[in-house]
PDB file of C-alpha atoms and ligand atoms in Angstrom:
ATOM      1  CA  UNK W  20     -82.509   7.188 -34.926  1.00 97.00           C
ATOM      2  CA  UNK W  21     -84.116   9.364 -32.556  1.00 98.00           C
ATOM      3  CA  UNK W  22     -84.809   6.458 -30.805  1.00 97.00           C
ATOM      4  CA  UNK W  23     -81.091   5.450 -30.654  1.00 98.00           C
ATOM      5  CA  UNK W  24     -79.934   8.823 -30.052  1.00 98.00           C
ATOM      6  CA  UNK W  25     -82.010   9.013 -27.262  1.00 98.00           C
ATOM      7  CA  UNK W  26     -81.011   6.177 -25.867  1.00 98.00           C
ATOM      8  CA  UNK W  27     -77.094   7.087 -25.823  1.00 98.00           C
ATOM      9  CA  UNK W  28     -78.367  10.093 -23.646  1.00 98.00           C
ATOM     10  CA  UNK W  29     -78.958   8.589 -20.681  1.00 98.00           C
ATOM     11  CA  UNK W  30     -75.122   8.028 -20.634  1.00 98.00           C
ATOM     12  CA  UNK W  31     -74.787  11.292 -19.443  1.00 98.00           C
ATOM     13  CA  UNK W  32     -77.727  11.797 -17.259  1.00 97.00           C
ATOM     14  CA  UNK W  33     -76.091  10.838 -13.544  1.00 96.00           C
ATOM     15  CA  UNK W  34     -77.367   8.790 -11.080  1.00 93.00           C
ATOM     16  CA  UNK W  35     -79.282   9.752  -8.139  1.00 94.00           C
ATOM     17  CA  UNK W  36     -79.566  13.893  -9.906  1.00 93.00           C
ATOM     18  CA  UNK W  37     -81.840  15.741 -11.470  1.00 96.00           C
ATOM     19  CA  UNK W  38     -82.226  15.998 -15.729  1.00 98.00           C
ATOM     20  CA  UNK W  39     -83.258  19.175 -17.635  1.00 98.00           C
ATOM     21  CA  UNK W  40     -85.674  17.457 -20.623  1.00 98.00           C
ATOM     22  CA  UNK W  41     -86.491  18.764 -23.599  1.00 98.00           C
ATOM     23  CA  UNK W  42     -89.532  18.788 -25.937  1.00 97.00           C
ATOM     24  CA  UNK W  43     -90.692  16.864 -29.669  1.00 97.00           C
ATOM     25  CA  UNK W  44     -90.798  13.498 -30.680  1.00 98.00           C
ATOM     26  CA  UNK W  45     -87.245  12.553 -30.496  1.00 98.00           C
ATOM     27  CA  UNK W  46     -87.512  14.063 -26.632  1.00 98.00           C
ATOM     28  CA  UNK W  47     -89.975  12.031 -26.469  1.00 98.00           C
ATOM     29  CA  UNK W  48     -87.945   9.270 -27.324  1.00 98.00           C
ATOM     30  CA  UNK W  49     -85.744  10.196 -24.709  1.00 98.00           C
ATOM     31  CA  UNK W  50     -88.312  10.428 -21.902  1.00 98.00           C
ATOM     32  CA  UNK W  51     -89.439   6.190 -22.805  1.00 98.00           C
ATOM     33  CA  UNK W  52     -85.774   5.517 -21.666  1.00 98.00           C
ATOM     34  CA  UNK W  53     -85.906   7.903 -18.354  1.00 98.00           C
ATOM     35  CA  UNK W  54     -88.542   6.333 -17.275  1.00 97.00           C
ATOM     36  CA  UNK W  55     -86.541   2.581 -17.380  1.00 96.00           C
ATOM     37  CA  UNK W  56     -83.607   4.268 -15.110  1.00 96.00           C
ATOM     38  CA  UNK W  57     -86.462   6.614 -12.968  1.00 95.00           C
ATOM     39  CA  UNK W  58     -85.679   4.765  -9.488  1.00 94.00           C
ATOM     40  CA  UNK W  59     -82.335   6.561  -9.999  1.00 94.00           C
ATOM     41  CA  UNK W  60     -83.311  10.105 -10.688  1.00 96.00           C
ATOM     42  CA  UNK W  61     -84.430  12.513  -8.218  1.00 95.00           C
ATOM     43  CA  UNK W  62     -86.774  13.923 -10.755  1.00 97.00           C
ATOM     44  CA  UNK W  63     -86.916  16.451 -14.009  1.00 98.00           C
ATOM     45  CA  UNK W  64     -87.669  20.262 -15.080  1.00 98.00           C
ATOM     46  CA  UNK W  65     -89.275  19.605 -18.681  1.00 98.00           C
ATOM     47  CA  UNK W  66     -89.300  22.456 -20.731  1.00 97.00           C
ATOM     48  CA  UNK W  67     -93.080  22.582 -21.600  1.00 96.00           C
ATOM     49  CA  UNK W  68     -96.881  21.432 -20.329  1.00 96.00           C
ATOM     50  CA  UNK W  69     -96.872  18.373 -23.046  1.00 97.00           C
ATOM     51  CA  UNK W  70     -93.187  16.891 -21.590  1.00 98.00           C
ATOM     52  CA  UNK W  71     -94.427  16.961 -17.898  1.00 98.00           C
ATOM     53  CA  UNK W  72     -97.409  15.279 -18.538  1.00 98.00           C
ATOM     54  CA  UNK W  73     -95.405  12.561 -20.409  1.00 98.00           C
ATOM     55  CA  UNK W  74     -92.725  12.137 -17.516  1.00 98.00           C
ATOM     56  CA  UNK W  75     -95.851  12.215 -14.977  1.00 98.00           C
ATOM     57  CA  UNK W  76     -97.598   9.010 -16.058  1.00 98.00           C
ATOM     58  CA  UNK W  77     -94.410   7.400 -16.247  1.00 98.00           C
ATOM     59  CA  UNK W  78     -93.808   8.497 -12.388  1.00 97.00           C
ATOM     60  CA  UNK W  79     -91.147  10.299 -12.511  1.00 98.00           C
ATOM     61  CA  UNK W  80     -91.347  13.511 -10.450  1.00 97.00           C
ATOM     62  CA  UNK W  81     -91.727  16.934 -12.241  1.00 98.00           C
ATOM     63  CA  UNK W  82     -90.111  20.096 -10.322  1.00 97.00           C
ATOM     64  CA  UNK W  83     -90.366  23.638 -10.886  1.00 97.00           C
ATOM     65  CA  UNK W  84     -87.249  24.934 -12.218  1.00 97.00           C
ATOM     66  CA  UNK W  85     -86.827  27.672  -9.519  1.00 97.00           C
ATOM     67  CA  UNK W  86     -86.894  24.899  -6.875  1.00 95.00           C
ATOM     68  CA  UNK W  87     -83.811  23.660  -8.597  1.00 94.00           C
ATOM     69  CA  UNK W  88     -80.428  24.759  -7.396  1.00 87.00           C
ATOM     70  CA  UNK W  89     -78.431  22.825 -10.227  1.00 88.00           C
ATOM     71  CA  UNK W  90     -78.952  20.975 -13.235  1.00 97.00           C
ATOM     72  CA  UNK W  91     -75.945  18.288 -14.182  1.00 97.00           C
ATOM     73  CA  UNK W  92     -77.787  18.003 -17.857  1.00 98.00           C
ATOM     74  CA  UNK W  93     -80.301  18.942 -20.183  1.00 98.00           C
ATOM     75  CA  UNK W  94     -81.286  16.899 -23.036  1.00 98.00           C
ATOM     76  CA  UNK W  95     -83.367  18.557 -26.397  1.00 98.00           C
ATOM     77  CA  UNK W  96     -84.163  17.393 -29.449  1.00 98.00           C
ATOM     78  CA  UNK W  97     -83.448  20.382 -32.655  1.00 98.00           C
ATOM     79  CA  UNK W  98     -84.885  21.283 -36.457  1.00 98.00           C
ATOM     80  CA  UNK W  99     -81.138  21.850 -37.525  1.00 98.00           C
ATOM     81  CA  UNK W 100     -77.683  22.087 -36.021  1.00 98.00           C
ATOM     82  CA  UNK W 101     -74.425  22.185 -37.316  1.00 98.00           C
ATOM     83  CA  UNK W 102     -70.944  20.808 -36.914  1.00 97.00           C
ATOM     84  CA  UNK W 103     -69.868  23.966 -34.558  1.00 97.00           C
ATOM     85  CA  UNK W 104     -73.432  22.912 -32.100  1.00 98.00           C
ATOM     86  CA  UNK W 105     -75.671  26.023 -33.187  1.00 98.00           C
ATOM     87  CA  UNK W 106     -79.421  25.496 -33.245  1.00 98.00           C
ATOM     88  CA  UNK W 107     -82.280  25.905 -34.825  1.00 98.00           C
ATOM     89  CA  UNK W 108     -85.162  24.581 -31.728  1.00 98.00           C
ATOM     90  CA  UNK W 109     -89.089  25.767 -31.498  1.00 98.00           C
ATOM     91  CA  UNK W 110     -90.518  23.882 -34.212  1.00 97.00           C
ATOM     92  CA  UNK W 111     -92.720  22.231 -30.980  1.00 96.00           C
ATOM     93  CA  UNK W 112     -93.088  26.059 -30.123  1.00 97.00           C
ATOM     94  CA  UNK W 113     -91.449  25.440 -26.813  1.00 97.00           C
ATOM     95  CA  UNK W 114     -87.964  28.108 -27.365  1.00 98.00           C
ATOM     96  CA  UNK W 115     -89.075  30.171 -25.060  1.00 98.00           C
ATOM     97  CA  UNK W 116     -88.873  27.453 -21.986  1.00 98.00           C
ATOM     98  CA  UNK W 117     -86.452  25.224 -23.552  1.00 98.00           C
ATOM     99  CA  UNK W 118     -84.111  28.111 -23.579  1.00 98.00           C
ATOM    100  CA  UNK W 119     -84.802  28.698 -20.023  1.00 98.00           C
ATOM    101  CA  UNK W 120     -83.689  25.581 -18.904  1.00 98.00           C
ATOM    102  CA  UNK W 121     -80.613  24.935 -20.908  1.00 97.00           C
ATOM    103  CA  UNK W 122     -79.416  27.897 -19.409  1.00 97.00           C
ATOM    104  CA  UNK W 123     -79.513  26.644 -15.626  1.00 97.00           C
ATOM    105  CA  UNK W 124     -77.936  23.324 -17.303  1.00 98.00           C
ATOM    106  CA  UNK W 125     -74.269  22.452 -16.975  1.00 97.00           C
ATOM    107  CA  UNK W 126     -74.156  20.340 -20.270  1.00 98.00           C
ATOM    108  CA  UNK W 127     -76.836  20.791 -23.263  1.00 98.00           C
ATOM    109  CA  UNK W 128     -76.800  17.262 -24.857  1.00 98.00           C
ATOM    110  CA  UNK W 129     -78.456  17.717 -28.228  1.00 98.00           C
ATOM    111  CA  UNK W 130     -80.347  14.463 -29.161  1.00 98.00           C
ATOM    112  CA  UNK W 131     -81.414  14.202 -33.150  1.00 98.00           C
ATOM    113  CA  UNK W 132     -81.262  12.029 -36.480  1.00 98.00           C
ATOM    114  CA  UNK W 133     -79.056  12.612 -39.288  1.00 98.00           C
ATOM    115  CA  UNK W 134     -81.744  14.733 -41.651  1.00 98.00           C
ATOM    116  CA  UNK W 135     -80.919  17.638 -39.426  1.00 98.00           C
ATOM    117  CA  UNK W 136     -77.634  17.864 -39.186  1.00 98.00           C
ATOM    118  CA  UNK W 137     -76.958  21.224 -41.486  1.00 98.00           C
ATOM    119  CA  UNK W 138     -74.009  23.509 -43.029  1.00 98.00           C
ATOM    120  CA  UNK W 139     -76.099  26.291 -42.945  1.00 98.00           C
ATOM    121  CA  UNK W 140     -79.068  26.868 -40.217  1.00 98.00           C
ATOM    122  CA  UNK W 141     -82.061  28.734 -41.785  1.00 98.00           C
ATOM    123  CA  UNK W 142     -83.835  26.132 -44.523  1.00 98.00           C
ATOM    124  CA  UNK W 143     -86.240  25.881 -41.008  1.00 98.00           C
ATOM    125  CA  UNK W 144     -87.901  28.098 -40.664  1.00 98.00           C
ATOM    126  CA  UNK W 145     -86.875  30.718 -37.507  1.00 98.00           C
ATOM    127  CA  UNK W 146     -89.410  30.909 -34.722  1.00 98.00           C
ATOM    128  CA  UNK W 147     -89.727  34.097 -32.474  1.00 98.00           C
ATOM    129  CA  UNK W 148     -91.432  34.071 -29.737  1.00 98.00           C
ATOM    130  CA  UNK W 149     -93.623  37.250 -29.512  1.00 98.00           C
ATOM    131  CA  UNK W 150     -96.386  39.488 -27.055  1.00 98.00           C
ATOM    132  CA  UNK W 151     -99.659  38.710 -28.688  1.00 98.00           C
ATOM    133  CA  UNK W 152    -100.058  42.709 -29.321  1.00 98.00           C
ATOM    134  CA  UNK W 153     -96.501  43.130 -30.436  1.00 98.00           C
ATOM    135  CA  UNK W 154     -97.101  40.828 -33.543  1.00 98.00           C
ATOM    136  CA  UNK W 155     -97.472  43.485 -36.102  1.00 98.00           C
ATOM    137  CA  UNK W 156     -94.706  45.219 -34.815  1.00 98.00           C
ATOM    138  CA  UNK W 157     -92.110  42.276 -34.730  1.00 98.00           C
ATOM    139  CA  UNK W 158     -93.236  41.024 -37.779  1.00 98.00           C
ATOM    140  CA  UNK W 159     -92.223  44.414 -39.836  1.00 98.00           C
ATOM    141  CA  UNK W 160     -88.452  44.162 -38.245  1.00 98.00           C
ATOM    142  CA  UNK W 161     -88.087  40.850 -38.874  1.00 97.00           C
ATOM    143  CA  UNK W 162     -88.616  42.176 -42.692  1.00 97.00           C
ATOM    144  CA  UNK W 163     -86.047  44.417 -42.718  1.00 96.00           C
ATOM    145  CA  UNK W 164     -83.546  40.997 -41.521  1.00 94.00           C
ATOM    146  CA  UNK W 165     -83.928  39.941 -45.566  1.00 93.00           C
ATOM    147  CA  UNK W 166     -86.739  36.848 -44.155  1.00 93.00           C
ATOM    148  CA  UNK W 167     -90.257  36.182 -44.335  1.00 97.00           C
ATOM    149  CA  UNK W 168     -92.118  36.236 -41.568  1.00 98.00           C
ATOM    150  CA  UNK W 169     -95.222  34.058 -41.247  1.00 98.00           C
ATOM    151  CA  UNK W 170     -97.560  34.071 -38.066  1.00 98.00           C
ATOM    152  CA  UNK W 171     -98.321  29.859 -37.396  1.00 98.00           C
ATOM    153  CA  UNK W 172    -101.711  30.722 -36.807  1.00 97.00           C
ATOM    154  CA  UNK W 173    -103.511  29.005 -33.573  1.00 96.00           C
ATOM    155  CA  UNK W 174    -100.549  28.200 -31.621  1.00 97.00           C
ATOM    156  CA  UNK W 175    -100.892  30.041 -28.217  1.00 98.00           C
ATOM    157  CA  UNK W 176     -97.167  29.157 -26.553  1.00 97.00           C
ATOM    158  CA  UNK W 177     -96.895  27.268 -22.979  1.00 96.00           C
ATOM    159  CA  UNK W 178     -96.709  31.442 -22.096  1.00 97.00           C
ATOM    160  CA  UNK W 179     -99.431  32.473 -23.783  1.00 98.00           C
ATOM    161  CA  UNK W 180     -97.592  34.316 -26.433  1.00 98.00           C
ATOM    162  CA  UNK W 181     -97.664  34.017 -30.343  1.00 98.00           C
ATOM    163  CA  UNK W 182     -95.356  32.557 -32.809  1.00 98.00           C
ATOM    164  CA  UNK W 183     -93.781  34.178 -35.924  1.00 98.00           C
ATOM    165  CA  UNK W 184     -92.144  31.909 -38.061  1.00 98.00           C
ATOM    166  CA  UNK W 185     -88.982  33.486 -39.796  1.00 98.00           C
ATOM    167  CA  UNK W 186     -88.576  31.374 -43.999  1.00 98.00           C
ATOM    168  CA  UNK W 187     -85.716  31.869 -46.855  1.00 95.00           C
ATOM    169  CA  UNK W 188     -82.931  33.174 -44.314  1.00 96.00           C
ATOM    170  CA  UNK W 189     -79.724  32.194 -44.995  1.00 95.00           C
ATOM    171  CA  UNK W 190     -77.962  32.327 -40.754  1.00 97.00           C
ATOM    172  CA  UNK W 191     -74.033  32.624 -41.739  1.00 97.00           C
ATOM    173  CA  UNK W 192     -73.648  34.388 -38.435  1.00 97.00           C
ATOM    174  CA  UNK W 193     -75.711  33.110 -35.857  1.00 98.00           C
ATOM    175  CA  UNK W 194     -74.451  34.442 -33.121  1.00 98.00           C
ATOM    176  CA  UNK W 195     -75.563  38.268 -34.060  1.00 98.00           C
ATOM    177  CA  UNK W 196     -78.771  37.196 -35.562  1.00 98.00           C
ATOM    178  CA  UNK W 197     -79.391  35.771 -32.631  1.00 98.00           C
ATOM    179  CA  UNK W 198     -78.813  38.646 -30.398  1.00 98.00           C
ATOM    180  CA  UNK W 199     -80.256  41.020 -33.074  1.00 98.00           C
ATOM    181  CA  UNK W 200     -83.739  39.715 -33.007  1.00 98.00           C
ATOM    182  CA  UNK W 201     -83.483  39.129 -28.915  1.00 98.00           C
ATOM    183  CA  UNK W 202     -83.315  43.323 -29.584  1.00 98.00           C
ATOM    184  CA  UNK W 203     -86.558  44.143 -31.390  1.00 98.00           C
ATOM    185  CA  UNK W 204     -89.263  44.775 -28.801  1.00 98.00           C
ATOM    186  CA  UNK W 205     -91.959  42.609 -27.907  1.00 98.00           C
ATOM    187  CA  UNK W 206     -89.660  39.670 -28.775  1.00 98.00           C
ATOM    188  CA  UNK W 207     -89.603  36.997 -25.624  1.00 98.00           C
ATOM    189  CA  UNK W 208     -87.175  34.809 -27.256  1.00 98.00           C
ATOM    190  CA  UNK W 209     -85.632  33.140 -30.716  1.00 98.00           C
ATOM    191  CA  UNK W 210     -85.222  29.708 -32.047  1.00 98.00           C
ATOM    192  CA  UNK W 211     -81.386  31.127 -32.770  1.00 98.00           C
ATOM    193  CA  UNK W 212     -79.674  28.775 -29.839  1.00 98.00           C
ATOM    194  CA  UNK W 213     -76.036  30.364 -30.801  1.00 98.00           C
ATOM    195  CA  UNK W 214     -74.405  31.937 -27.711  1.00 97.00           C
ATOM    196  CA  UNK W 215     -75.457  28.817 -25.408  1.00 95.00           C
ATOM    197  CA  UNK W 216     -75.239  25.649 -28.088  1.00 97.00           C
ATOM    198  CA  UNK W 217     -74.815  22.470 -27.462  1.00 98.00           C
ATOM    199  CA  UNK W 218     -72.035  20.451 -26.098  1.00 98.00           C
ATOM    200  CA  UNK W 219     -72.860  17.307 -26.962  1.00 98.00           C
ATOM    201  CA  UNK W 220     -74.525  16.134 -29.974  1.00 98.00           C
ATOM    202  CA  UNK W 221     -75.515  12.615 -30.330  1.00 98.00           C
ATOM    203  CA  UNK W 222     -76.646  11.781 -34.131  1.00 98.00           C
ATOM    204  CA  UNK W 223     -78.368   9.330 -34.911  1.00 98.00           C
ATOM    205  CA  UNK W 224     -77.429   7.853 -38.020  1.00 97.00           C
ATOM    206  CA  UNK W 225     -77.947   4.707 -40.715  1.00 96.00           C
ATOM    207  CA  UNK W 226     -74.168   4.011 -39.450  1.00 96.00           C
ATOM    208  CA  UNK W 227     -75.086   3.927 -35.536  1.00 97.00           C
ATOM    209  CA  UNK W 228     -74.645   6.380 -32.890  1.00 98.00           C
ATOM    210  CA  UNK W 229     -72.118   9.696 -33.699  1.00 98.00           C
ATOM    211  CA  UNK W 230     -70.961  12.068 -31.322  1.00 98.00           C
ATOM    212  CA  UNK W 231     -70.020  15.859 -31.471  1.00 98.00           C
ATOM    213  CA  UNK W 232     -68.347  17.583 -29.264  1.00 97.00           C
ATOM    214  CA  UNK W 233     -68.427  21.466 -29.304  1.00 89.00           C
ATOM    215  CA  UNK W 234     -64.358  22.634 -29.131  1.00 74.00           C
TER     216      UNK W 234
HETATM  217  C1  5RP J 303     -89.374  21.849 -30.091  1.00 53.63           C
HETATM  218  C2  5RP J 303     -88.029  21.504 -30.725  1.00 53.63           C
HETATM  219  C3  5RP J 303     -87.756  20.405 -30.699  1.00 53.63           C
HETATM  220  O1  5RP J 303     -86.172  19.951 -30.562  1.00 53.63           O
HETATM  221  C4  5RP J 303     -87.605  20.108 -32.314  1.00 53.63           C
HETATM  222  O2  5RP J 303     -88.989  20.712 -33.238  1.00 53.63           O
HETATM  223  C5  5RP J 303     -86.951  19.351 -32.690  1.00 53.63           C
HETATM  224  O3  5RP J 303     -88.324  18.300 -32.712  1.00 53.63           O
HETATM  225  P1  5RP J 303     -88.388  16.178 -32.815  1.00 53.63           P
HETATM  226  O4  5RP J 303     -87.736  16.112 -31.964  1.00 53.63           O
HETATM  227  O5  5RP J 303     -89.869  16.706 -33.159  1.00 53.63           O
HETATM  228  O6  5RP J 303     -87.516  16.224 -34.830  1.00 53.63           O
HETATM  229  O7  5RP J 303     -87.233  22.440 -29.884  1.00 53.63           O
HETATM  230  O8  5RP J 303     -90.110  23.174 -29.333  1.00 53.63           O
END
């Protein structure tokens, strides 16, 4: 189902353009699909070192985001997504760069299998990237929001920071919570993608790939 969604995303990549590429197992399927059309691409901007490595191995040029004027599309997976196309991302720890590349892209195409579609976000622990010296302070502040933050021990992000995963949240107002968490000193980014959610969801299901668009 992940592979089928990834394959369907190729239709959203304009020919002879740059493409933003996410991280994770579904994004890896998309990278493999890009390999088949690499002669039609200018190159890619990757949201993680791991994805950059995979793209380079396939001979796809990887550019720094700062050297790119515009990005027509960004394709990435999600840990959870609603029918309004708000997401939790960051299961793989790449949330900050994913958010930055997504912010530049004109269109965000989310590729996911049907298990990722939820009515309410929050069963999947919400990742928060934190400056290391702020870890305990941020954890105390997150407790006040009603969830249980847990340090993802042993994980250092591509930006040299740590991750706190917030368990047991029922996120009824994702835009508000995204904004609130961003206000805590020491937070770099959080895994709620609600202010800038996806524009299109390609959902791999047992009955084929369903397309949902943001209204
Ligand atoms: C990584 C992410 C991924 O998109 C998310 O974890 C989904 O992963 P997968 O495609 O392996 O299910 O946000 O930071």
